Every structure is written in C-alpha cells, then in structure tokens.
Short mmCIF file of C-alpha atoms and ligand atoms in Angstrom, two decimals:
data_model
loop_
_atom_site.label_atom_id
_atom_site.label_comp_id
_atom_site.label_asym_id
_atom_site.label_seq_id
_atom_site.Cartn_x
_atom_site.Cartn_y
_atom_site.Cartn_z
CA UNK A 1 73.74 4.11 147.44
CA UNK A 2 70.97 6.65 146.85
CA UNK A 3 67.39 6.10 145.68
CA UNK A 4 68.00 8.56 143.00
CA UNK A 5 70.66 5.95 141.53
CA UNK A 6 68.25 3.25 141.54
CA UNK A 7 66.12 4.34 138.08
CA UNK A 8 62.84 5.12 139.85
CA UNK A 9 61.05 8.15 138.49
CA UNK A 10 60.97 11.78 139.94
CA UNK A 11 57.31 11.15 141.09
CA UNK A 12 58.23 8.52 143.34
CA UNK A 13 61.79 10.15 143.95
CA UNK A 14 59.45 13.10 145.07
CA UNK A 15 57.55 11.01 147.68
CA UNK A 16 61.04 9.25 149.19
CA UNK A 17 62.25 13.13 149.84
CA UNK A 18 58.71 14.11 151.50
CA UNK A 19 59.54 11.30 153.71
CA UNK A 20 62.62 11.87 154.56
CA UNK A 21 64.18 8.57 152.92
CA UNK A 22 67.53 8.77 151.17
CA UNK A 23 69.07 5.54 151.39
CA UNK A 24 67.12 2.42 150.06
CA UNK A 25 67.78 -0.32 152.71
CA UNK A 26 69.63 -3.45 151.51
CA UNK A 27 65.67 -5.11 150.47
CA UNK A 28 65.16 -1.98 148.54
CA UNK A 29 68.50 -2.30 146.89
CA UNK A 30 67.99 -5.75 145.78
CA UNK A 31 64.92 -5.73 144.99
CA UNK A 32 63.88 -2.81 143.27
CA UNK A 33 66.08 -3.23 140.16
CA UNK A 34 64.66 -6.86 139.53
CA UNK A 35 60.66 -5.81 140.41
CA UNK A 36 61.55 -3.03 137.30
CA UNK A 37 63.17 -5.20 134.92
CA UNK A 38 60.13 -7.37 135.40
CA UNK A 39 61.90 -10.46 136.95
CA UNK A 40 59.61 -13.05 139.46
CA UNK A 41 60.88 -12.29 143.15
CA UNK A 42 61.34 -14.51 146.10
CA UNK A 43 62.33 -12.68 149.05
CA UNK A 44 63.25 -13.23 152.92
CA UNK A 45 62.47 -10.56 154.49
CA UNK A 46 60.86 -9.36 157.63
CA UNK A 47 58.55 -6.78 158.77
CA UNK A 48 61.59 -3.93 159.74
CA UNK A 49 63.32 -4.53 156.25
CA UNK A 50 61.78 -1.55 154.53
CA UNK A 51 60.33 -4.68 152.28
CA UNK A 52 56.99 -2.68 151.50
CA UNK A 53 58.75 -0.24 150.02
CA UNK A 54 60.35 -2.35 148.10
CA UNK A 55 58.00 -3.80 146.31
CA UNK A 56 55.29 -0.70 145.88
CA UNK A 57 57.86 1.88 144.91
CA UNK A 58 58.91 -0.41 141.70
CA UNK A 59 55.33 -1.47 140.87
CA UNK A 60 54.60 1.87 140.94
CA UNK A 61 56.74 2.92 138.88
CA UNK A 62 55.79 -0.20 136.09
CA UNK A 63 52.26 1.27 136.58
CA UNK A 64 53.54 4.62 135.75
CA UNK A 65 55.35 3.23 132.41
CA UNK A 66 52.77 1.38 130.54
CA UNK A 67 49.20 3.39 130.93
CA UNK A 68 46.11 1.34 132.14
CA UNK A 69 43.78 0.07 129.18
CA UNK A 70 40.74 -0.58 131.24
CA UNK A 71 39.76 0.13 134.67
CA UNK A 72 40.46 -3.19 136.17
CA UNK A 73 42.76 -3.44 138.64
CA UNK A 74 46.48 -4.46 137.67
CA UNK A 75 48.39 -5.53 141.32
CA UNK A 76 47.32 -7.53 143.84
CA UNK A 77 48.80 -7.53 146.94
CA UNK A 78 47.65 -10.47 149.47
CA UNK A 79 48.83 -9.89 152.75
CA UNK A 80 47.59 -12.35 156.16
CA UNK A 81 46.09 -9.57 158.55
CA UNK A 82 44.00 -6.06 158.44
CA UNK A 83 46.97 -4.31 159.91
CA UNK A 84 48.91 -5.02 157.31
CA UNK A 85 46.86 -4.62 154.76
CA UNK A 86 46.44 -1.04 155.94
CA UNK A 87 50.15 -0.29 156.26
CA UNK A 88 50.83 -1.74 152.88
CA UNK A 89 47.75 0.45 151.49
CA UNK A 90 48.97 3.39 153.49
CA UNK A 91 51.93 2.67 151.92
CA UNK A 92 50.80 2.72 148.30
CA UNK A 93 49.38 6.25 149.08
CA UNK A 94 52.31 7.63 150.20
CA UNK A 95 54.75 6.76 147.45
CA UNK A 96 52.23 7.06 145.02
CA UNK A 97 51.30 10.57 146.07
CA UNK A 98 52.30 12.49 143.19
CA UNK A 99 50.70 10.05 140.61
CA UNK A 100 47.90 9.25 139.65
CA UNK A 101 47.23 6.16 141.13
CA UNK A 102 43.96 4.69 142.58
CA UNK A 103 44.19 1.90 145.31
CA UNK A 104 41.54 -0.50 147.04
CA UNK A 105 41.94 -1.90 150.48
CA UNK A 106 40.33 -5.18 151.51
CA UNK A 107 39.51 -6.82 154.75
CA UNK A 108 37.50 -8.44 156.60
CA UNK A 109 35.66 -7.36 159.52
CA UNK A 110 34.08 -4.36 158.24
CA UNK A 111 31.19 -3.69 155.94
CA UNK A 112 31.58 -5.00 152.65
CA UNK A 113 29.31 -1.92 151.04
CA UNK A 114 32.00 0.69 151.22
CA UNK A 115 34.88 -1.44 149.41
CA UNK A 116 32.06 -2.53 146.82
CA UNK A 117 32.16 1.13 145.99
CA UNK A 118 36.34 1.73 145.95
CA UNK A 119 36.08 -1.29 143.54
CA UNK A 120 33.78 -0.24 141.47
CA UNK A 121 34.87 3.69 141.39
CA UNK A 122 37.87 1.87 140.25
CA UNK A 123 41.54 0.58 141.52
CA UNK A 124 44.99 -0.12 139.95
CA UNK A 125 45.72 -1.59 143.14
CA UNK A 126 44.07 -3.70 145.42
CA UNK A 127 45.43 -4.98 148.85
CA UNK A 128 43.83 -7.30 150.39
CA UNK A 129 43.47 -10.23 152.82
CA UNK A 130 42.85 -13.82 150.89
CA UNK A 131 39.45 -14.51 152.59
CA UNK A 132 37.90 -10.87 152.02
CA UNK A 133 38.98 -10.92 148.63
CA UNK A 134 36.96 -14.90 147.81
CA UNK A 135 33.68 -12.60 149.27
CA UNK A 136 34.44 -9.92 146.39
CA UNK A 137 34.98 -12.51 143.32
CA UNK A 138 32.05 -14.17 144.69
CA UNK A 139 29.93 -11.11 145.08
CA UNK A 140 31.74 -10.30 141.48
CA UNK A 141 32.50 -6.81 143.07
CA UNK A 142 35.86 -7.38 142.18
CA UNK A 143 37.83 -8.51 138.63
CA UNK A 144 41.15 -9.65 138.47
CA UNK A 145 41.44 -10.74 134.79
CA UNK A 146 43.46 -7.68 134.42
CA UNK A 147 46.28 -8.45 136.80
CA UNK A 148 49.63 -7.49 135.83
CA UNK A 149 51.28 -8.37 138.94
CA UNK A 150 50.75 -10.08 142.27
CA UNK A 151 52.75 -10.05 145.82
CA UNK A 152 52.28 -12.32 148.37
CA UNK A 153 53.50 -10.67 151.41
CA UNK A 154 54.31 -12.23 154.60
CA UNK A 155 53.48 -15.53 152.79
CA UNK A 156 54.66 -17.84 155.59
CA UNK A 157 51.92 -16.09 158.15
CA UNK A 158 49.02 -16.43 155.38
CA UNK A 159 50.20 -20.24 155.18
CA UNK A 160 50.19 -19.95 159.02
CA UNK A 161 47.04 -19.11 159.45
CA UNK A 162 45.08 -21.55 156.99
CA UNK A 163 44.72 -18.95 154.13
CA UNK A 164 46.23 -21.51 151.45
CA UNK A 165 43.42 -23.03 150.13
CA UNK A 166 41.76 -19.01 149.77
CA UNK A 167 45.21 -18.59 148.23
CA UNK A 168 45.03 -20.95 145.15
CA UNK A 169 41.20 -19.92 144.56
CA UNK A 170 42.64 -16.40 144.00
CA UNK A 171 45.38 -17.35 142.13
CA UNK A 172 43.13 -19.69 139.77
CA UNK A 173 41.49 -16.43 138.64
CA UNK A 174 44.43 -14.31 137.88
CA UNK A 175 45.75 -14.25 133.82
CA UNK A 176 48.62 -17.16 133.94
CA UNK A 177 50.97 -14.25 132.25
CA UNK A 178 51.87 -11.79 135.35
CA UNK A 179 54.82 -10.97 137.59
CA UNK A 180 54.82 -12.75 141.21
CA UNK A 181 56.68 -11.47 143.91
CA UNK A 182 56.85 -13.26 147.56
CA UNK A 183 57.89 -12.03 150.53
CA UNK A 184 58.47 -14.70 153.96
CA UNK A 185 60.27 -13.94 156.76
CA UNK A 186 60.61 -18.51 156.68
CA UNK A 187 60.58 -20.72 154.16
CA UNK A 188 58.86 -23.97 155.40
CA UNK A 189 58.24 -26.90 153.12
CA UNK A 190 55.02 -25.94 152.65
CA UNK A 191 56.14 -22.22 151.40
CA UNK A 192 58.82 -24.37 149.13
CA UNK A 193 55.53 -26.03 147.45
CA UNK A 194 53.75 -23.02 147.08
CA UNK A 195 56.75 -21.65 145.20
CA UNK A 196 57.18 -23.82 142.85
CA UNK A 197 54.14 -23.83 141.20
CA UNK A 198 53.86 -20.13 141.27
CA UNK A 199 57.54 -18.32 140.39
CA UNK A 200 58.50 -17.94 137.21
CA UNK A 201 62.15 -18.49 137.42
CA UNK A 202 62.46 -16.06 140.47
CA UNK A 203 65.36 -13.61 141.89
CA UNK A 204 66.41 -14.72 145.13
CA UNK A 205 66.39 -11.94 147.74
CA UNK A 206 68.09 -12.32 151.54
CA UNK A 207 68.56 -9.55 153.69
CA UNK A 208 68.38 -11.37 157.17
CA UNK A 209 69.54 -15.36 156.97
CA UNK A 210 66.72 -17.35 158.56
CA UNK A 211 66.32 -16.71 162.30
CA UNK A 212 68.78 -14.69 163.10
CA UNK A 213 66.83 -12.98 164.85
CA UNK A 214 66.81 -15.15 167.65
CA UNK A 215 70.45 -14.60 167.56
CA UNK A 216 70.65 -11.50 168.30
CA UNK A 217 68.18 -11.16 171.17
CA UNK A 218 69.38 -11.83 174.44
CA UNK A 219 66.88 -14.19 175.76
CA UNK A 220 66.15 -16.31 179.03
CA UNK A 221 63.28 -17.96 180.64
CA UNK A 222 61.86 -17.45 184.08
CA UNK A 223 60.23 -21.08 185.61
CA UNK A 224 57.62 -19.81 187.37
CA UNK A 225 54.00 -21.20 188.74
CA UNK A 226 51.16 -20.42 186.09
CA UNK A 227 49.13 -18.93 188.79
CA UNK A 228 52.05 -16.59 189.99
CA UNK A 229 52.65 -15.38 185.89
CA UNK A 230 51.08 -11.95 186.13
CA UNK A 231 52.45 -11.58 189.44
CA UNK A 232 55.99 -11.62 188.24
CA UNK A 233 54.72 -10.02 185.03
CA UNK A 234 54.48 -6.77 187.15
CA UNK A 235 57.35 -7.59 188.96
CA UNK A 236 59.64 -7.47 186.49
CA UNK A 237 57.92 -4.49 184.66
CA UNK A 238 57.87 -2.59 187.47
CA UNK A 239 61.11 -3.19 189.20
CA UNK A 240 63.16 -2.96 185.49
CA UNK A 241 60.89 0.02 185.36
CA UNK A 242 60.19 -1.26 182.15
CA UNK A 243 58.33 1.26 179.59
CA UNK A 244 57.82 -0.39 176.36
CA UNK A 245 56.72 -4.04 177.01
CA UNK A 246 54.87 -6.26 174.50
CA UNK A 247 53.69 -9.39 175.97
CA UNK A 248 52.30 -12.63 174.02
CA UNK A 249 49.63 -14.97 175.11
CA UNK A 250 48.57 -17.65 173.54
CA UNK A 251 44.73 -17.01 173.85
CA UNK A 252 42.31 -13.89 173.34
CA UNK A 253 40.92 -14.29 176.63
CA UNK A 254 44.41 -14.14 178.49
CA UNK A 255 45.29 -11.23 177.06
CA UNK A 256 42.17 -9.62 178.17
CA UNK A 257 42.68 -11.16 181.44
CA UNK A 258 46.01 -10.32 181.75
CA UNK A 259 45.70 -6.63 180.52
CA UNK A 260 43.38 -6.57 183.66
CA UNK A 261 45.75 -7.99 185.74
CA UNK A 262 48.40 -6.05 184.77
CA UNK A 263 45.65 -2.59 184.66
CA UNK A 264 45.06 -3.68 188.89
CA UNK A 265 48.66 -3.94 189.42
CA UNK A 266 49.12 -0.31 188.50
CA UNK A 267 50.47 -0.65 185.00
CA UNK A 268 48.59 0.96 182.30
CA UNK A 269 48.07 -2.08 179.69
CA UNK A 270 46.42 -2.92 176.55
CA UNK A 271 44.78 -6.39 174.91
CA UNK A 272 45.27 -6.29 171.61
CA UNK A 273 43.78 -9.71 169.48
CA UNK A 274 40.80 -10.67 166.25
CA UNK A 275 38.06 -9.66 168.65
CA UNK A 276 38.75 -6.41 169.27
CA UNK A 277 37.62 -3.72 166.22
CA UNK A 278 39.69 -2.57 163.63
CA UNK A 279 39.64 0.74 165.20
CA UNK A 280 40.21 -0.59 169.18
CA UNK A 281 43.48 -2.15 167.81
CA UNK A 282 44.46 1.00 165.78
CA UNK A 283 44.46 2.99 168.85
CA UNK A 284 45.56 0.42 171.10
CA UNK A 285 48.97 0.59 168.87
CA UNK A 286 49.17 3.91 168.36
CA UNK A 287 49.25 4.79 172.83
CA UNK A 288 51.26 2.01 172.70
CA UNK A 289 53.77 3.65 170.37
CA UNK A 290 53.45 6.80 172.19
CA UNK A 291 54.20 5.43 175.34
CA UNK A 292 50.60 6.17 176.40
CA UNK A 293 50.24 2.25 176.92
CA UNK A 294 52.94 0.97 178.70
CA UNK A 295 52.57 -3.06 177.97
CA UNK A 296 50.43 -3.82 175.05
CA UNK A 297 49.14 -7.90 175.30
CA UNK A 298 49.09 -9.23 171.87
CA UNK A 299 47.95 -12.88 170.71
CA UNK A 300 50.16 -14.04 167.99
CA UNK A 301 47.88 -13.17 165.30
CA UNK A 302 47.14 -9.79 166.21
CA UNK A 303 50.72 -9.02 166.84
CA UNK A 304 51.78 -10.72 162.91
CA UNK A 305 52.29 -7.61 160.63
CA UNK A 306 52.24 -4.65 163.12
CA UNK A 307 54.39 -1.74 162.50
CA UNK A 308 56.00 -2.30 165.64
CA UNK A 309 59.70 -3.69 166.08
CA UNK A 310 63.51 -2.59 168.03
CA UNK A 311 61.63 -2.88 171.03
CA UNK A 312 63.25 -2.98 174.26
CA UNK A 313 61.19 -5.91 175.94
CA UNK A 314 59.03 -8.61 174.38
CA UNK A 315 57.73 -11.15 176.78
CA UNK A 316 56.12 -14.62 176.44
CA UNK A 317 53.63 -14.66 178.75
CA UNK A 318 52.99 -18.30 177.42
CA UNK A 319 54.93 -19.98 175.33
CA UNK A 320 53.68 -20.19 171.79
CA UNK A 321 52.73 -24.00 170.50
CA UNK A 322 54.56 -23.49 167.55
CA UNK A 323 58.86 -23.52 167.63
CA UNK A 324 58.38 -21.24 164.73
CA UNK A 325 56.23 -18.49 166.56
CA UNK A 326 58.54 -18.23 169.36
CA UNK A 327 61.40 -16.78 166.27
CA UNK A 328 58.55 -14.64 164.91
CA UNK A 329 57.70 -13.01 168.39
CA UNK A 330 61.52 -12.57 170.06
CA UNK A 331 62.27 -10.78 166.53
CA UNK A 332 60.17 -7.48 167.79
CA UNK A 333 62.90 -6.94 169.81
CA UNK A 334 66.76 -6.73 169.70
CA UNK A 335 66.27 -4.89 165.78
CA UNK A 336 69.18 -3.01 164.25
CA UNK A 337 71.94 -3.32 167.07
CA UNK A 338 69.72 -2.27 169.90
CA UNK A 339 69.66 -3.63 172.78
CA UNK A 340 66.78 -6.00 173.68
CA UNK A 341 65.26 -9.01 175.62
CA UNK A 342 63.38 -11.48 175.14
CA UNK A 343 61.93 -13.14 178.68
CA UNK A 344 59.62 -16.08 178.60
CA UNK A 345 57.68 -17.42 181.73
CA UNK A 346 57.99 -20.99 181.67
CA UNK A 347 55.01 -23.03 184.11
CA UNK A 348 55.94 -26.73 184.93
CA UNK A 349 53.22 -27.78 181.97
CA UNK A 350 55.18 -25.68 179.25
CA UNK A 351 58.61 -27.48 179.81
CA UNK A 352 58.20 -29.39 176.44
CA UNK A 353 57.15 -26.70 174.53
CA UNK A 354 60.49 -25.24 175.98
CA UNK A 355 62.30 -28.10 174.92
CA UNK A 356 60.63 -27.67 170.94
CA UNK A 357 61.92 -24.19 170.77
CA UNK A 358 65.61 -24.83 172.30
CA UNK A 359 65.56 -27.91 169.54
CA UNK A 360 64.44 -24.78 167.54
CA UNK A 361 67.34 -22.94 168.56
CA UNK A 362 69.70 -25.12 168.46
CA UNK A 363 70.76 -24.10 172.54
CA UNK A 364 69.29 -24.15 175.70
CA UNK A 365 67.91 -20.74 176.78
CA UNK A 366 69.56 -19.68 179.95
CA UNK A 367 66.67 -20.07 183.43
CA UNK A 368 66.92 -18.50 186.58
CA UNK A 369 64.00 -18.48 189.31
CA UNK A 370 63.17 -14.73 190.10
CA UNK A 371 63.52 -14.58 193.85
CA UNK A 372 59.80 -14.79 195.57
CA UNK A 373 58.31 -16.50 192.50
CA UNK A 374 59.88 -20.12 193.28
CA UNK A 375 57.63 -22.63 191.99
CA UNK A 376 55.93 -24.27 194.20
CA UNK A 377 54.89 -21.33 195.88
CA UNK A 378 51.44 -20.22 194.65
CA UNK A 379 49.28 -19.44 197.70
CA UNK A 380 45.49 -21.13 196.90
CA UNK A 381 44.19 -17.87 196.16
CA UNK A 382 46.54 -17.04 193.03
CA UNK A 383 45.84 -20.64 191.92
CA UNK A 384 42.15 -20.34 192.37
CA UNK A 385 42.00 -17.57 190.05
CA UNK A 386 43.66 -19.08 187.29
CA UNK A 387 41.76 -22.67 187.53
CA UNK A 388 39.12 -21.12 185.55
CA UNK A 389 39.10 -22.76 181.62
CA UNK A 390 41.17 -20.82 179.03
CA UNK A 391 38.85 -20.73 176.47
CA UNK A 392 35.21 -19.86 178.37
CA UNK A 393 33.32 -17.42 177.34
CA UNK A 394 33.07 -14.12 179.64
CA UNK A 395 29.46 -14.41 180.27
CA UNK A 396 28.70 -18.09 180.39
CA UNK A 397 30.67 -18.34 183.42
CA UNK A 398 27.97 -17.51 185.84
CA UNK A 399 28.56 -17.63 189.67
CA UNK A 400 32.15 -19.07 189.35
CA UNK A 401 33.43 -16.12 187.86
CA UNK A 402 36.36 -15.17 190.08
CA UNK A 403 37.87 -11.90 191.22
CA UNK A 404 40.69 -11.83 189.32
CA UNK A 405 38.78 -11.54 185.80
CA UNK A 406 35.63 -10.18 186.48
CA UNK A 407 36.08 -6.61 185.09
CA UNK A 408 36.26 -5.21 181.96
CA UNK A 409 36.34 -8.46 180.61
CA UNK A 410 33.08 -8.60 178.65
CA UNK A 411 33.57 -5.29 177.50
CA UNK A 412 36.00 -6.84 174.19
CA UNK A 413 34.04 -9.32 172.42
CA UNK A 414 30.33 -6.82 172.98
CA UNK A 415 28.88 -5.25 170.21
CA UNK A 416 30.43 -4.50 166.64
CA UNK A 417 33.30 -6.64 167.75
CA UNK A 418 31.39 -9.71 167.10
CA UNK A 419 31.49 -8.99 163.64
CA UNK A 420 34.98 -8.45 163.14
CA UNK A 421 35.42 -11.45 165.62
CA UNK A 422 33.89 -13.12 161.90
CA UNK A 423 37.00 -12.74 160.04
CA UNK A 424 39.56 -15.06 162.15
CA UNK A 425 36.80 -17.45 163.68
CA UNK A 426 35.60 -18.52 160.00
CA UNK A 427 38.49 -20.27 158.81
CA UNK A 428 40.26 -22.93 161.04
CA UNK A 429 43.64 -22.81 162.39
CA UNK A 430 45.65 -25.76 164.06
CA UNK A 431 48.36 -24.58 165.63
CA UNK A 432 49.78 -27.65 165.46
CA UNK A 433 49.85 -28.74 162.23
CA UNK A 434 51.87 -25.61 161.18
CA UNK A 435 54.95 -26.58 160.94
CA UNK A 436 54.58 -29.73 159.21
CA UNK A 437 53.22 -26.99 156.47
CA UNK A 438 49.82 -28.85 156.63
CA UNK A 439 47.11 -26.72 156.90
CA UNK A 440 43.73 -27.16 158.15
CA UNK A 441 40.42 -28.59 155.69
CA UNK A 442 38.05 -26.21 153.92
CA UNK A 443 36.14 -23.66 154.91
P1 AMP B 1 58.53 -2.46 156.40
O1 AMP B 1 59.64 -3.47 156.56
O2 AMP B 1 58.07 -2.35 155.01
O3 AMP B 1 57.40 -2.72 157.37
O4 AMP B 1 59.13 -1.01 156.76
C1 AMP B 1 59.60 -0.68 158.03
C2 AMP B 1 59.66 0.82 158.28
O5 AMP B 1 60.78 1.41 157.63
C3 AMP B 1 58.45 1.57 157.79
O6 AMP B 1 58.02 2.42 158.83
C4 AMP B 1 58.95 2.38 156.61
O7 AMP B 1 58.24 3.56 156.48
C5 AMP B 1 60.40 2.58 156.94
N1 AMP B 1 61.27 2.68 155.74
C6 AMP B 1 61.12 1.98 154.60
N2 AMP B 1 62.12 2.27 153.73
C7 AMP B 1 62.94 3.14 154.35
C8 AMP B 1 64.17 3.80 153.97
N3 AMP B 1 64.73 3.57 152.79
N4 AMP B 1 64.72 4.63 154.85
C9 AMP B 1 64.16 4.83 156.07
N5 AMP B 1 63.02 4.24 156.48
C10 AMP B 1 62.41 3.40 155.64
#
C-alpha cells in the first residue's frame, strides 16, 4: 500500500515525499482511514510504530477540510515527557509544512513567557505535557473550549508517572463533543478505566500484541556484586567492543555516577535524566545517535519517549521496581528483526525484583556469572565506594565523599537545571503503586 492510496491530501502527500516516506507502516494503515472518517481511536502502539504519524498526518488533514472559525486552538495532543512533546511538535511541522498550520509546544521546565506568546499569536495545535498545560488554563494563557480533537499519546507512561489526576482537570475543560484518540504501548486496568469514560465507541488498533517485545530480545542476566556493577559494565562494553549501549538506572544520581565511572574507565558516556536541561539532554541524544557518545545512562523517565530504538545493546544497570518497566526498557532493542540484547546485572538484593519480571515474563531469564565478577568477590575498596546513600545530594556529602563519585558530579543538578529539575520533582511518583494502576495523591 501507498500513502497516496490512503485519501490524504497533496499537501501532506507533498511532505511524506520530502521525507522520503512511501509506505505508511501497518499503524498508519489502520489508523489513518478511521482518524479521517472521524471515528474515536484506541491504539497499541509503541514508540518505533510510525504512530505519530499516524495520528498528525490525518488530523491534519481534518484541519485542512473544515477552516478554523476562531483562533482557538482545535487539537490537543498530551504526551508524558518534553522529548516527546518536541518530536510530536517537530512532527506537526514537518507534515504540515505546506499548510498553513500554526502549532504550540508545551512543557515544563522552561520559561513560561515565550509559550504565553505562541498561545496567544495563536495555535491550531497545541502539544503539550498535562502539568504545563494546568499552569496555562490557570494563567488563562491558554483556551481549549475550541477543541475539536484530543490524543493522548503514550497514555500508559502519563498514567505512569502520576499525570492522571492533571489528566481529568484537562479533560473537564475540553467541549464534551470532540474526537479522542489514545495511544499505549500497555493497557493496565487503570488505562481500561480511563478508557471508558473517555472513547466514544472507539476503533481498536494493534500493531505489536502486548509485550512482544520482550519476545523478541534475546535477554540474560549477569549475578554480579553491586559494588563490582560498573566494573563489569566496562567489561562487557569493552571486551564486546560494544558501540551503541544504553544503560538504565534506577536513580538520577547513578546515572551521573555511573557515566563517571564508565567516563574513568575509558568509555566516552553520557547521563541523561529530569535534572539535566532540556538542551543537555537534546545533545546528549543527538552524540549519542551519532556515535559521538558511546553509552548514554538513562533513568526510566528520561529514556520514556526518546526517538531512540533497534539498538544493539540495552542494559539494566539496576533492575527497574516495576515488572512493567523492565518490557518498556528491553523494547529499545531487538526492533524490526535486528539483532539485539538485553543484559541485566542482577546484585544479591535485586533477586526478587528478578523473580517479578520472570513472573512478568512468563520464563526464567537465562544467568551466567561473567568470569572475574563472581559474587562474593568485591575487594573493600569497590564496596566502599558504593556504600554511599543512593539518593544524597552531591554537595551535602561533605568529607565522606569518596573517590569514585567525586567529579563532575555536581556539575548536573547546578544552575538552570534546578529549574527544569521543577517539572518531575512537583508531582509524586510511587513506583510501586504503578502497576496496581493506582496513582499517587494530589499535587
Ligand atoms: P514514531 O513511532 O512515531 O516515534 O516514529 C518512528 C520513526 O519512524 C520516526 O523517526 C518517523 O519519522 C519514522 N516514520 C514514520 N512513518 C514512517 C513511514 N511511513 N516510513 C518510514 N519512516 C517512518
């Protein structure tokens, strides 16, 4: 099939060719056809599916058919993270290039003054993250009386992350007549409930049955000492001469600590999480991509929407708390038919989390010691350095600060970081509760 078969108008036909796109992916297929005939959409799909193009090149198009009456904007698009929210505004540029379309991106962690002004110049379209978007209708900088249509994409990670309560304020002041379109990569009991009350007798979309992913991804776990982690890290990066490696941790301050680790080892690395700047994380990606950065540490947040999937090695530096994070993180890798691995380090006090994601799983994930990194084996040194508490603060840590992450470690959370620290800190997540669908109290 060919996008010029699928109804969508030479404008937007236009903007497929400058990209180079021909075939609509099986998403695209679906979905387009039912986003134009004005159905209600709920879709699994993951990042990878082409699914932003499925939903912006259709609602485009609607845009296109029945001209604007006032300047208020028409689609909302909610989306979890700032990353995304930029893609899926980048997006909206590039297929709406040759019309005459205005957009609005959202997010928090930057000034609110400049999107103030996009808003008020005027939008048809506004992306935006849930929270950003309360400070707007608050502030009144923003109207959304006028909205035609709304998307919830990657629905499952806003739910993740607390955003639900932010959700239904929004949707309390959108017109009760509109199209709604979600997209999930799951569909937890607590995305069933949000469903129901908001779908209009929906389409059903699948391109990928649940967690396959994990399915196709050859995975195995490494026991290993916690103190002898990074050691084996660079081990296996080096020796596997590994080139592309994204590795999870479960806190901010591991990942800078570990990017350090990993920088001293020889290996040029990356931390990547909510308290680095909008623009530290868009280059951070971008070297990464280029193979400027050759293992970019991600927290599971920071890593949720990126553009970045088929990749040859994703690692789990820690195991995540939640079963359900472990899917979302092995499914960077392994995309399309390629090859790829997924390699967790397992320390003695992770076994159970183990055990949640093989329940997961439904199988055991194969383990094999790496010769030299027996457990057991951590020399008082290596286990000195990691005694020090997860969670403290860089600079409160005074004279016990150890070698291993004295440098460079500060260096994140200074300055205009602070600010767009703001946007995650504010609302409470409990990692725990997730997958029970409950999510944490009010703001
Ligand atoms: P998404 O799942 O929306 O994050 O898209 C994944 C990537 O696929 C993006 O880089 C898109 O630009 C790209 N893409 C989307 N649709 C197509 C298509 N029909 N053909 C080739 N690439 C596409």
């Amino acid at each position: 099939m060919l996008f010029s078969e699928l109804g969508l108008a030479p404008e937007l036909l236009r903007a497929l060719e400058d990209e180079g796109y021909v075939t609509p992916t099986p998403i695209q297929q679906q979905a387009i056809p039912l986003v134009l005939a004005g159905r209600d959409l709920l879709a699994a799909a993951q990042t990878g599916t082409g699914k932003t193009a499925a939903f912006t090149l259709p609602i485009l198009q609607r845009l296109l058919g029945a001209p604007a009456l006032s300047p208020r904007p028409r689609v909302l698009v909610l989306v979890p993270t700032r990353e995304l929210a930029a893609q899926v505004a980048e997006s909206v540029r590039t297929y709406g290039r040759h019309l005459r379309v205005r957009s609005a991106v959202i997010f928090g962690g930057v000034g609110l003054g400049p999107q103030v002004e996009q808003l008020r110049r005027g939008a048809d379209i506004v992306v935006a993250t849930p929270g950003r978007l309360l400070d707007h209708m608050q502030r009144r900088s923003v109207d959304l009386s006028g909205i035609e249509t709304l998307v919830l994409d990657e629905a499952d990670r806003m739910l993740d992350m607390g955003f639900i309560r932010d959700i239904r304020r929004v949707l309390a002041a959108l017109p009760k007549r509109r199209q709604n379109l979600l997209f999930s990569a799951t569909f937890s009991d607590a995305i069933r409930a949000l469903v129901a009350g908001l779908l209009n007798d929906p389409a059903r979309v699948e391109v990928a049955p649940r967690n396959t992913a994990a399915e196709l991804v050859e995975q195995r776990a490494h026991p290993v000492d916690k103190a002898r982690k990074a050691a084996l890290l660079a081990h296996l990066v080096s020796s596997g001469d590994w080139r592309q490696v994204l590795v999870f941790t479960r806190t901010k301050h591991g990942a800078n600590r570990l990017a350090d680790q990993l920088e001293r080892a020889g290996l040029v690395s990356m931390a990547i999480h909510g308290n680095k700047s909008q623009n530290a994380r868009t280059k951070a990606l971008a070297d990464f991509k280029a193979g400027r950065v050759r293992v970019l540490v991600a927290t599971d947040i920071a890593a949720r929407g990126l553009d970045i999937d088929q990749l040859p090695h994703v690692i789990n530096h820690e195991l995540p708390n939640v079963p359900e994070d472990y899917v979302h993180r092995i499914g960077r890798t392994g995309r399309a038919g390629s090859a790829g691995e997924a390699i967790s380090l397992v320390s003695g006090d992770e076994r159970g989390l183990l055990r949640d994601i093989e329940k997961l799983l439904k199988r055991a994930l194969p383990s094999s010691v790496v010769p030299g990194f027996e457990p057991g084996t951590a020399s008082a040194q290596e286990r000195a350095e990691v005694a020090a508490p997860r969670h403290a603060k860089p600079r409160s840590r005074g004279p016990q600060k150890t070698s291993a992450d004295a440098p460079r470690r500060g260096a994140a959370t200074s300055g205009g970081d602070a600010r767009a620290a703001q946007h995650h800190s504010r609302r409470p997540r409990s990692q725990s509760s997730n997958r029970n669908g409950r999510v944490p109290g009010p703001r």
